[in-house]
Amino acid sequence: MRGPGAWWRGKSTPAKVETYTRWSFHSFPVIEVAAFGLPLFGNVPMVHAGWLFTLLCGHAVLASVTGSRALDWVRGTREQPLRLMWSLGVATVVLGIAAFALADAGHGEDTATALGGMFGGVLVFGLGMITLGIHKRRRVLYLIAGFAGGSGVLVLAVGASWTAALGTSIAVLFGTSFFAFTSVFSVWLLRAVYELDDARETRARLAVAEERLRFGRDLHDVIGRNLAVIALKSELAVQLARRERPEAVEQMIEVQRIAQESQREVREVVRGYREADLGVELAGAQGVLAAAGIDCSVDGAVAAGLPGEVQSALAWVVRETTTNVLRHGNAVQCAVGLKVMEGQVVLTVENDGIRAVGEGEEPVGDESARRSVGAGSGLAGLRERLAVVDGTLEAGPVGAEAFRVVARVPLGSTGSPRATGAAGSAGSEAASGAASGSASRSAAAAGPAVVRESAS
């Protein structure tokens, strides 16, 4: 059997705040009866004490119900309890006037003190409970001013002095203002706690959605190029097989290797551990494009000296743009350049092969890619990756038959690239070495004409 401790620990933080707020306001009617009702039996004649105490208990119960329904309205589970609020307001005014009238009847000083306390307590607790159900704070101020001013008018109506009326108004003003402020602050705190809890849940959902987008983007970047290469090499193998060339076997072996590599990369994406390497991607882009019969020049001498985050972001740019060159247009030449100037790294990928779209024709090649930037996920994904390192991406046609992608990433204080000198020749050798890999060797053995035919 669960005890009170387990019941309390089982609640969330907003639910605990709500429970504390509710029971705090439920305790106020008990305080009202104990503080202003019980003293009636020792200071007020019994002929009046009984029915006054009964009315005070009824007022306390009505105030408790009104406060509970008002908090339900604050939480959005009920409608605003306007009838209960009006009923409590009328009951408060009537009971207060009755207590004040009996206090002025001249039953003694003790009676006047007890009834005067009852008068003030009824006004304070009644207005405080009504305030829980009022949304606009200006109305709360009007209500406080109305109770305070009405109290002063009531004192003047029985023939008291202006000083007594002013003192009564000020006392009621301070008392009702304190309780009203408590109610308003409690409602604000309850709403704020639930809004913060909702914001935390929303943040968690956004984190999940962002991770899903990242996963989809990574999967697109990883599989896109590899599938394009597999399709290219498979078509090349078909052409070679039809000509009974033995190189077809090598191409299919390369397809098998790329498929296995794709499986490994997908597993790494799923684990969230995959980081693209700029040097590898530059060399791979040159090899893949050369295998497709595209003359590709790569100038990536400073890649090795860049910070890891910058390398990773730019590596994805190289991979995506290489995929686009293979998929779109009829490129013959492609130039990839990586430079550092004015405190930023600039990666430029430019290829030819696009053409103007005539009347009635559908856009093809990079022109199609350019028009579908808003709908696709490739370039949009690159912009998201570059935004992490404060980078930017520009993509668009240059002249009549060229398409250029420019990625800029500021270096800031993350590091600086090494001097180009000897590193430049080393980078060039690495790029040319990768370009002469198994895929390029197979394509070269098959002959540029066959490669170009299969690519188109």
GROMACS .gro file of C-alpha atoms in nm:
model
  456
    1MET     CA    1   0.000   0.000   0.000
    2ARG     CA    2   0.139   0.337  -0.101
    3GLY     CA    3   0.196   0.590   0.173
    4PRO     CA    4   0.179   0.970   0.160
    5GLY     CA    5   0.553   0.990   0.090
    6ALA     CA    6   0.530   0.765  -0.214
    7TRP     CA    7   0.222   0.953  -0.335
    8TRP     CA    8   0.410   1.284  -0.312
    9ARG     CA    9   0.729   1.152  -0.474
   10GLY     CA   10   0.525   1.009  -0.758
   11LYS     CA   11   0.414   1.356  -0.867
   12SER     CA   12   0.601   1.570  -1.115
   13THR     CA   13   0.738   1.909  -1.010
   14PRO     CA   14   0.448   2.106  -1.169
   15ALA     CA   15   0.198   1.869  -1.007
   16LYS     CA   16   0.367   1.924  -0.669
   17VAL     CA   17   0.345   2.302  -0.712
   18GLU     CA   18  -0.021   2.273  -0.809
   19THR     CA   19  -0.100   2.049  -0.509
   20TYR     CA   20   0.079   2.287  -0.273
   21THR     CA   21  -0.107   2.587  -0.419
   22ARG     CA   22  -0.447   2.418  -0.398
   23TRP     CA   23  -0.410   2.304  -0.039
   24SER     CA   24  -0.274   2.642   0.062
   25PHE     CA   25  -0.589   2.811  -0.062
   26HIS     CA   26  -0.806   2.535   0.083
   27SER     CA   27  -0.654   2.610   0.422
   28PHE     CA   28  -0.753   2.978   0.407
   29PRO     CA   29  -1.127   2.912   0.467
   30VAL     CA   30  -1.030   2.706   0.773
   31ILE     CA   31  -0.819   2.999   0.895
   32GLU     CA   32  -1.112   3.231   0.829
   33VAL     CA   33  -1.348   3.023   1.044
   34ALA     CA   34  -1.091   2.970   1.320
   35ALA     CA   35  -0.970   3.330   1.335
   36PHE     CA   36  -1.299   3.519   1.290
   37GLY     CA   37  -1.577   3.267   1.359
   38LEU     CA   38  -1.480   3.106   1.688
   39PRO     CA   39  -1.422   3.438   1.870
   40LEU     CA   40  -1.788   3.523   1.809
   41PHE     CA   41  -1.903   3.279   2.079
   42GLY     CA   42  -1.721   3.457   2.357
   43ASN     CA   43  -1.776   3.817   2.253
   44VAL     CA   44  -2.111   3.833   2.072
   45PRO     CA   45  -2.450   3.758   2.228
   46MET     CA   46  -2.552   3.398   2.157
   47VAL     CA   47  -2.865   3.515   1.982
   48HIS     CA   48  -2.640   3.655   1.708
   49ALA     CA   49  -2.329   3.438   1.739
   50GLY     CA   50  -2.496   3.119   1.614
   51TRP     CA   51  -2.634   3.245   1.287
   52LEU     CA   52  -2.327   3.463   1.221
   53PHE     CA   53  -2.101   3.162   1.268
   54THR     CA   54  -2.320   2.955   1.035
   55LEU     CA   55  -2.310   3.224   0.770
   56LEU     CA   56  -1.935   3.254   0.810
   57CYS     CA   57  -1.892   2.878   0.764
   58GLY     CA   58  -2.112   2.891   0.454
   59HIS     CA   59  -1.900   3.178   0.322
   60ALA     CA   60  -1.583   2.976   0.384
   61VAL     CA   61  -1.720   2.673   0.200
   62LEU     CA   62  -1.832   2.888  -0.093
   63ALA     CA   63  -1.489   3.053  -0.101
   64SER     CA   64  -1.317   2.712  -0.101
   65VAL     CA   65  -1.530   2.582  -0.388
   66THR     CA   66  -1.481   2.903  -0.586
   67GLY     CA   67  -1.103   2.889  -0.536
   68SER     CA   68  -1.089   2.525  -0.644
   69ARG     CA   69  -1.293   2.589  -0.959
   70ALA     CA   70  -1.086   2.899  -1.035
   71LEU     CA   71  -0.764   2.697  -1.018
   72ASP     CA   72  -0.923   2.440  -1.248
   73TRP     CA   73  -0.992   2.725  -1.489
   74VAL     CA   74  -0.630   2.838  -1.461
   75ARG     CA   75  -0.523   2.485  -1.559
   76GLY     CA   76  -0.769   2.483  -1.849
   77THR     CA   77  -0.983   2.193  -1.721
   78ARG     CA   78  -1.298   2.399  -1.651
   79GLU     CA   79  -1.468   2.713  -1.771
   80GLN     CA   80  -1.430   3.033  -1.576
   81PRO     CA   81  -1.655   3.005  -1.266
   82LEU     CA   82  -1.827   3.340  -1.315
   83ARG     CA   83  -2.146   3.243  -1.129
   84LEU     CA   84  -1.955   3.120  -0.827
   85MET     CA   85  -1.742   3.435  -0.829
   86TRP     CA   86  -2.049   3.659  -0.840
   87SER     CA   87  -2.216   3.451  -0.567
   88LEU     CA   88  -1.907   3.476  -0.347
   89GLY     CA   89  -1.887   3.851  -0.409
   90VAL     CA   90  -2.250   3.904  -0.312
   91ALA     CA   91  -2.218   3.679  -0.006
   92THR     CA   92  -1.903   3.867   0.102
   93VAL     CA   93  -2.073   4.206   0.076
   94VAL     CA   94  -2.391   4.092   0.254
   95LEU     CA   95  -2.207   3.919   0.538
   96GLY     CA   96  -1.969   4.211   0.578
   97ILE     CA   97  -2.254   4.461   0.598
   98ALA     CA   98  -2.436   4.242   0.852
   99ALA     CA   99  -2.126   4.217   1.073
  100PHE     CA  100  -2.062   4.590   1.047
  101ALA     CA  101  -2.425   4.675   1.129
  102LEU     CA  102  -2.420   4.456   1.441
  103ALA     CA  103  -2.087   4.608   1.547
  104ASP     CA  104  -2.244   4.954   1.525
  105ALA     CA  105  -2.550   4.845   1.725
  106GLY     CA  106  -2.371   4.910   2.052
  107HIS     CA  107  -2.339   4.566   2.213
  108GLY     CA  108  -2.011   4.651   2.381
  109GLU     CA  109  -1.648   4.700   2.289
  110ASP     CA  110  -1.563   4.327   2.275
  111THR     CA  111  -1.856   4.264   2.043
  112ALA     CA  112  -1.755   4.552   1.818
  113THR     CA  113  -1.397   4.422   1.801
  114ALA     CA  114  -1.504   4.067   1.714
  115LEU     CA  115  -1.753   4.182   1.453
  116GLY     CA  116  -1.507   4.432   1.311
  117GLY     CA  117  -1.252   4.153   1.271
  118MET     CA  118  -1.518   3.939   1.104
  119PHE     CA  119  -1.601   4.227   0.871
  120GLY     CA  120  -1.238   4.268   0.760
  121GLY     CA  121  -1.171   3.893   0.739
  122VAL     CA  122  -1.473   3.827   0.520
  123LEU     CA  123  -1.370   4.101   0.278
  124VAL     CA  124  -1.006   3.993   0.263
  125PHE     CA  125  -1.062   3.619   0.217
  126GLY     CA  126  -1.360   3.665  -0.016
  127LEU     CA  127  -1.176   3.901  -0.249
  128GLY     CA  128  -0.866   3.681  -0.245
  129MET     CA  129  -1.062   3.378  -0.366
  130ILE     CA  130  -1.242   3.582  -0.632
  131THR     CA  131  -0.906   3.708  -0.761
  132LEU     CA  132  -0.801   3.353  -0.850
  133GLY     CA  133  -1.060   3.350  -1.128
  134ILE     CA  134  -0.979   3.690  -1.279
  135HIS     CA  135  -0.747   3.701  -1.576
  136LYS     CA  136  -0.698   4.076  -1.624
  137ARG     CA  137  -0.506   4.240  -1.342
  138ARG     CA  138  -0.673   4.575  -1.401
  139ARG     CA  139  -1.002   4.421  -1.294
  140VAL     CA  140  -0.834   4.304  -0.975
  141LEU     CA  141  -0.730   4.661  -0.903
  142TYR     CA  142  -1.084   4.782  -0.967
  143LEU     CA  143  -1.217   4.517  -0.730
  144ILE     CA  144  -0.973   4.615  -0.454
  145ALA     CA  145  -1.054   4.983  -0.498
  146GLY     CA  146  -1.427   4.905  -0.493
  147PHE     CA  147  -1.406   4.708  -0.167
  148ALA     CA  148  -1.188   4.972  -0.001
  149GLY     CA  149  -1.406   5.261  -0.119
  150GLY     CA  150  -1.727   5.078  -0.026
  151SER     CA  151  -1.595   5.019   0.326
  152GLY     CA  152  -1.529   5.391   0.368
  153VAL     CA  153  -1.875   5.479   0.240
  154LEU     CA  154  -2.031   5.228   0.481
  155VAL     CA  155  -1.848   5.386   0.774
  156LEU     CA  156  -1.965   5.731   0.669
  157ALA     CA  157  -2.322   5.600   0.629
  158VAL     CA  158  -2.343   5.514   1.000
  159GLY     CA  159  -2.237   5.865   1.098
  160ALA     CA  160  -1.866   5.810   1.167
  161SER     CA  161  -1.604   6.074   1.097
  162TRP     CA  162  -1.402   6.112   0.781
  163THR     CA  163  -1.094   6.002   0.972
  164ALA     CA  164  -1.257   5.673   1.072
  165ALA     CA  165  -1.381   5.619   0.717
  166LEU     CA  166  -1.034   5.686   0.576
  167GLY     CA  167  -0.872   5.453   0.829
  168THR     CA  168  -1.117   5.175   0.748
  169SER     CA  169  -1.063   5.219   0.374
  170ILE     CA  170  -0.684   5.207   0.413
  171ALA     CA  171  -0.704   4.895   0.634
  172VAL     CA  172  -0.930   4.716   0.386
  173LEU     CA  173  -0.709   4.836   0.098
  174PHE     CA  174  -0.392   4.689   0.250
  175GLY     CA  175  -0.560   4.368   0.361
  176THR     CA  176  -0.731   4.292   0.032
  177SER     CA  177  -0.425   4.401  -0.169
  178PHE     CA  178  -0.203   4.157   0.021
  179PHE     CA  179  -0.437   3.863  -0.033
  180ALA     CA  180  -0.504   3.961  -0.395
  181PHE     CA  181  -0.130   3.984  -0.459
  182THR     CA  182  -0.086   3.638  -0.306
  183SER     CA  183  -0.353   3.498  -0.536
  184VAL     CA  184  -0.218   3.667  -0.847
  185PHE     CA  185   0.138   3.556  -0.771
  186SER     CA  186   0.026   3.198  -0.704
  187VAL     CA  187  -0.161   3.182  -1.035
  188TRP     CA  188   0.139   3.328  -1.218
  189LEU     CA  189   0.376   3.081  -1.051
  190LEU     CA  190   0.151   2.786  -1.134
  191ARG     CA  191   0.125   2.888  -1.498
  192ALA     CA  192   0.498   2.957  -1.522
  193VAL     CA  193   0.588   2.615  -1.381
  194TYR     CA  194   0.364   2.436  -1.629
  195GLU     CA  195   0.488   2.652  -1.916
  196LEU     CA  196   0.847   2.571  -1.824
  197ASP     CA  197   0.760   2.203  -1.809
  198ASP     CA  198   0.594   2.227  -2.150
  199ALA     CA  199   0.900   2.414  -2.281
  200ARG     CA  200   1.125   2.137  -2.152
  201GLU     CA  201   0.912   1.875  -2.327
  202THR     CA  202   0.912   2.085  -2.643
  203ARG     CA  203   1.290   2.117  -2.626
  204ALA     CA  204   1.318   1.741  -2.588
  205ARG     CA  205   1.090   1.687  -2.889
  206LEU     CA  206   1.290   1.938  -3.093
  207ALA     CA  207   1.611   1.762  -2.997
  208VAL     CA  208   1.465   1.434  -3.119
  209ALA     CA  209   1.343   1.599  -3.440
  210GLU     CA  210   1.682   1.761  -3.495
  211GLU     CA  211   1.855   1.428  -3.445
  212ARG     CA  212   1.619   1.269  -3.696
  213LEU     CA  213   1.695   1.544  -3.946
  214ARG     CA  214   2.068   1.500  -3.884
  215PHE     CA  215   2.036   1.128  -3.936
  216GLY     CA  216   1.838   1.175  -4.256
  217ARG     CA  217   2.088   1.431  -4.381
  218ASP     CA  218   2.384   1.206  -4.302
  219LEU     CA  219   2.214   0.911  -4.465
  220HIS     CA  220   2.145   1.120  -4.774
  221ASP     CA  221   2.504   1.242  -4.790
  222VAL     CA  222   2.652   0.896  -4.734
  223ILE     CA  223   2.429   0.688  -4.959
  224GLY     CA  224   2.373   0.945  -5.234
  225ARG     CA  225   2.722   0.953  -5.375
  226ASN     CA  226   2.788   0.583  -5.322
  227LEU     CA  227   2.468   0.486  -5.504
  228ALA     CA  228   2.560   0.718  -5.788
  229VAL     CA  229   2.903   0.554  -5.813
  230ILE     CA  230   2.749   0.205  -5.794
  231ALA     CA  231   2.505   0.292  -6.074
  232LEU     CA  232   2.787   0.437  -6.282
  233LYS     CA  233   3.018   0.140  -6.235
  234SER     CA  234   2.739  -0.112  -6.289
  235GLU     CA  235   2.653   0.053  -6.619
  236LEU     CA  236   3.020   0.056  -6.706
  237ALA     CA  237   3.046  -0.315  -6.624
  238VAL     CA  238   2.747  -0.386  -6.849
  239GLN     CA  239   2.912  -0.202  -7.138
  240LEU     CA  240   3.238  -0.385  -7.080
  241ALA     CA  241   3.063  -0.722  -7.053
  242ARG     CA  242   2.880  -0.665  -7.380
  243ARG     CA  243   3.217  -0.605  -7.542
  244GLU     CA  244   3.355  -0.912  -7.368
  245ARG     CA  245   3.616  -0.706  -7.191
  246PRO     CA  246   3.772  -0.867  -6.879
  247GLU     CA  247   3.768  -0.533  -6.696
  248ALA     CA  248   3.397  -0.589  -6.628
  249VAL     CA  249   3.490  -0.823  -6.346
  250GLU     CA  250   3.708  -0.556  -6.186
  251GLN     CA  251   3.424  -0.307  -6.206
  252MET     CA  252   3.183  -0.543  -6.035
  253ILE     CA  253   3.443  -0.615  -5.767
  254GLU     CA  254   3.465  -0.241  -5.714
  255VAL     CA  255   3.085  -0.221  -5.695
  256GLN     CA  256   3.091  -0.491  -5.430
  257ARG     CA  257   3.356  -0.301  -5.234
  258ILE     CA  258   3.160   0.023  -5.251
  259ALA     CA  259   2.843  -0.155  -5.139
  260GLN     CA  260   3.027  -0.303  -4.841
  261GLU     CA  261   3.175   0.037  -4.763
  262SER     CA  262   2.827   0.186  -4.779
  263GLN     CA  263   2.703  -0.068  -4.526
  264ARG     CA  264   2.985   0.025  -4.292
  265GLU     CA  265   2.920   0.398  -4.332
  266VAL     CA  266   2.547   0.351  -4.269
  267ARG     CA  267   2.627   0.169  -3.946
  268GLU     CA  268   2.853   0.456  -3.845
  269VAL     CA  269   2.581   0.707  -3.924
  270VAL     CA  270   2.337   0.513  -3.709
  271ARG     CA  271   2.582   0.515  -3.422
  272GLY     CA  272   2.634   0.888  -3.470
  273TYR     CA  273   3.011   0.854  -3.484
  274ARG     CA  274   3.077   0.935  -3.846
  275GLU     CA  275   3.297   1.233  -3.920
  276ALA     CA  276   3.389   1.325  -4.277
  277ASP     CA  277   3.755   1.388  -4.354
  278LEU     CA  278   3.828   1.670  -4.595
  279GLY     CA  279   4.147   1.524  -4.742
  280VAL     CA  280   3.983   1.189  -4.806
  281GLU     CA  281   3.680   1.349  -4.964
  282LEU     CA  282   3.891   1.568  -5.193
  283ALA     CA  283   4.091   1.270  -5.313
  284GLY     CA  284   3.776   1.059  -5.346
  285ALA     CA  285   3.597   1.328  -5.544
  286GLN     CA  286   3.884   1.349  -5.791
  287GLY     CA  287   3.892   0.972  -5.833
  288VAL     CA  288   3.517   0.934  -5.875
  289LEU     CA  289   3.484   1.217  -6.124
  290ALA     CA  290   3.785   1.092  -6.321
  291ALA     CA  291   3.624   0.748  -6.338
  292ALA     CA  292   3.317   0.915  -6.490
  293GLY     CA  293   3.529   1.076  -6.760
  294ILE     CA  294   3.519   1.421  -6.602
  295ASP     CA  295   3.844   1.614  -6.597
  296CYS     CA  296   3.869   1.713  -6.229
  297SER     CA  297   4.137   1.937  -6.082
  298VAL     CA  298   4.174   1.957  -5.705
  299ASP     CA  299   4.369   2.222  -5.517
  300GLY     CA  300   4.339   2.128  -5.149
  301ALA     CA  301   4.686   2.200  -5.017
  302VAL     CA  302   4.568   2.360  -4.692
  303ALA     CA  303   4.319   2.088  -4.596
  304ALA     CA  304   4.550   1.915  -4.349
  305GLY     CA  305   4.605   2.229  -4.144
  306LEU     CA  306   4.241   2.320  -4.087
  307PRO     CA  307   4.055   2.266  -3.757
  308GLY     CA  308   3.859   1.941  -3.730
  309GLU     CA  309   3.514   2.106  -3.727
  310VAL     CA  310   3.595   2.307  -4.039
  311GLN     CA  311   3.732   2.001  -4.218
  312SER     CA  312   3.423   1.798  -4.136
  313ALA     CA  313   3.181   2.067  -4.257
  314LEU     CA  314   3.371   2.129  -4.582
  315ALA     CA  315   3.413   1.755  -4.641
  316TRP     CA  316   3.034   1.720  -4.657
  317VAL     CA  317   3.027   2.005  -4.910
  318VAL     CA  318   3.276   1.821  -5.131
  319ARG     CA  319   3.078   1.499  -5.104
  320GLU     CA  320   2.742   1.658  -5.186
  321THR     CA  321   2.871   1.869  -5.474
  322THR     CA  322   3.048   1.565  -5.622
  323THR     CA  323   2.721   1.375  -5.608
  324ASN     CA  324   2.541   1.661  -5.783
  325VAL     CA  325   2.804   1.677  -6.059
  326LEU     CA  326   2.754   1.305  -6.124
  327ARG     CA  327   2.375   1.320  -6.112
  328HIS     CA  328   2.302   1.642  -6.298
  329GLY     CA  329   2.416   1.784  -6.625
  330ASN     CA  330   2.683   1.664  -6.867
  331ALA     CA  331   2.996   1.796  -6.706
  332VAL     CA  332   3.329   1.766  -6.886
  333GLN     CA  333   3.540   1.963  -6.644
  334CYS     CA  334   3.521   2.024  -6.271
  335ALA     CA  335   3.750   2.236  -6.054
  336VAL     CA  336   3.772   2.209  -5.676
  337GLY     CA  337   3.969   2.477  -5.494
  338LEU     CA  338   4.040   2.527  -5.125
  339LYS     CA  339   4.200   2.852  -5.013
  340VAL     CA  340   4.249   3.055  -4.699
  341MET     CA  341   4.214   3.429  -4.734
  342GLU     CA  342   4.119   3.712  -4.501
  343GLY     CA  343   4.069   3.483  -4.202
  344GLN     CA  344   3.830   3.242  -4.371
  345VAL     CA  345   3.842   2.917  -4.562
  346VAL     CA  346   3.685   2.928  -4.907
  347LEU     CA  347   3.591   2.607  -5.088
  348THR     CA  348   3.490   2.645  -5.452
  349VAL     CA  349   3.346   2.371  -5.670
  350GLU     CA  350   3.274   2.468  -6.031
  351ASN     CA  351   3.167   2.250  -6.319
  352ASP     CA  352   3.040   2.296  -6.672
  353GLY     CA  353   2.768   2.102  -6.846
  354ILE     CA  354   2.452   2.303  -6.781
  355ARG     CA  355   2.261   2.459  -7.066
  356ALA     CA  356   1.989   2.714  -7.115
  357VAL     CA  357   1.633   2.578  -7.107
  358GLY     CA  358   1.439   2.645  -7.421
  359GLU     CA  359   1.069   2.719  -7.441
  360GLY     CA  360   0.866   2.411  -7.356
  361GLU     CA  361   1.170   2.218  -7.227
  362GLU     CA  362   1.219   2.080  -6.880
  363PRO     CA  363   1.522   2.199  -6.683
  364VAL     CA  364   1.802   1.944  -6.671
  365GLY     CA  365   2.139   1.910  -6.508
  366ASP     CA  366   2.254   2.165  -6.257
  367GLU     CA  367   1.982   2.402  -6.376
  368SER     CA  368   1.730   2.153  -6.241
  369ALA     CA  369   1.930   2.124  -5.922
  370ARG     CA  370   1.941   2.499  -5.889
  371ARG     CA  371   1.564   2.532  -5.927
  372SER     CA  372   1.502   2.255  -5.676
  373VAL     CA  373   1.727   2.388  -5.403
  374GLY     CA  374   1.433   2.496  -5.196
  375ALA     CA  375   1.268   2.156  -5.219
  376GLY     CA  376   1.572   1.929  -5.197
  377SER     CA  377   1.766   1.828  -4.890
  378GLY     CA  378   2.121   1.833  -5.030
  379LEU     CA  379   2.220   2.201  -5.036
  380ALA     CA  380   1.983   2.278  -4.749
  381GLY     CA  381   2.160   2.013  -4.542
  382LEU     CA  382   2.497   2.165  -4.630
  383ARG     CA  383   2.381   2.507  -4.516
  384GLU     CA  384   2.276   2.357  -4.183
  385ARG     CA  385   2.615   2.190  -4.142
  386LEU     CA  386   2.802   2.508  -4.228
  387ALA     CA  387   2.586   2.713  -3.992
  388VAL     CA  388   2.730   2.512  -3.702
  389VAL     CA  389   3.074   2.662  -3.778
  390ASP     CA  390   2.930   3.004  -3.877
  391GLY     CA  391   2.979   2.923  -4.244
  392THR     CA  392   2.779   3.018  -4.552
  393LEU     CA  393   2.700   2.851  -4.882
  394GLU     CA  394   2.635   3.006  -5.221
  395ALA     CA  395   2.523   2.805  -5.522
  396GLY     CA  396   2.415   2.914  -5.865
  397PRO     CA  397   2.495   2.928  -6.239
  398VAL     CA  398   2.796   3.122  -6.367
  399GLY     CA  399   2.762   3.234  -6.722
  400ALA     CA  400   2.576   3.016  -6.969
  401GLU     CA  401   2.713   2.669  -6.900
  402ALA     CA  402   2.881   2.666  -6.560
  403PHE     CA  403   2.759   2.604  -6.209
  404ARG     CA  404   2.949   2.712  -5.898
  405VAL     CA  405   2.920   2.626  -5.530
  406VAL     CA  406   3.113   2.842  -5.283
  407ALA     CA  407   3.139   2.757  -4.913
  408ARG     CA  408   3.296   3.004  -4.671
  409VAL     CA  409   3.391   2.922  -4.311
  410PRO     CA  410   3.560   3.179  -4.082
  411LEU     CA  411   3.862   3.047  -3.898
  412GLY     CA  412   3.845   3.283  -3.599
  413SER     CA  413   4.050   3.151  -3.309
  414THR     CA  414   3.994   2.781  -3.389
  415GLY     CA  415   4.329   2.751  -3.558
  416SER     CA  416   4.517   2.839  -3.873
  417PRO     CA  417   4.631   2.628  -4.163
  418ARG     CA  418   4.987   2.537  -4.219
  419ALA     CA  419   5.199   2.714  -4.470
  420THR     CA  420   5.134   2.598  -4.818
  421GLY     CA  421   5.496   2.545  -4.946
  422ALA     CA  422   5.592   2.181  -4.919
  423ALA     CA  423   5.252   2.092  -4.784
  424GLY     CA  424   5.104   2.205  -5.112
  425SER     CA  425   5.306   1.956  -5.312
  426ALA     CA  426   5.230   1.685  -5.058
  427GLY     CA  427   4.857   1.757  -5.083
  428SER     CA  428   4.875   1.748  -5.459
  429GLU     CA  429   5.058   1.417  -5.451
  430ALA     CA  430   4.799   1.275  -5.213
  431ALA     CA  431   4.516   1.389  -5.437
  432SER     CA  432   4.678   1.251  -5.749
  433GLY     CA  433   4.760   0.928  -5.567
  434ALA     CA  434   4.400   0.880  -5.467
  435ALA     CA  435   4.292   0.963  -5.818
  436SER     CA  436   4.496   0.673  -5.945
  437GLY     CA  437   4.314   0.424  -5.718
  438SER     CA  438   4.147   0.107  -5.825
  439ALA     CA  439   3.837   0.280  -5.963
  440SER     CA  440   4.041   0.519  -6.175
  441ARG     CA  441   4.274   0.244  -6.294
  442SER     CA  442   3.980   0.031  -6.403
  443ALA     CA  443   3.819   0.322  -6.582
  444ALA     CA  444   4.144   0.413  -6.751
  445ALA     CA  445   4.191   0.053  -6.862
  446ALA     CA  446   3.845   0.055  -7.011
  447GLY     CA  447   3.927   0.367  -7.205
  448PRO     CA  448   3.796   0.723  -7.170
  449ALA     CA  449   3.547   0.671  -7.448
  450VAL     CA  450   3.376   0.383  -7.269
  451VAL     CA  451   3.367   0.575  -6.940
  452ARG     CA  452   3.227   0.883  -7.105
  453GLU     CA  453   2.966   0.675  -7.290
  454SER     CA  454   2.848   0.505  -6.973
  455ALA     CA  455   2.839   0.830  -6.776
  456SER     CA  456   2.615   0.997  -7.028
   0.00000   0.00000   0.00000
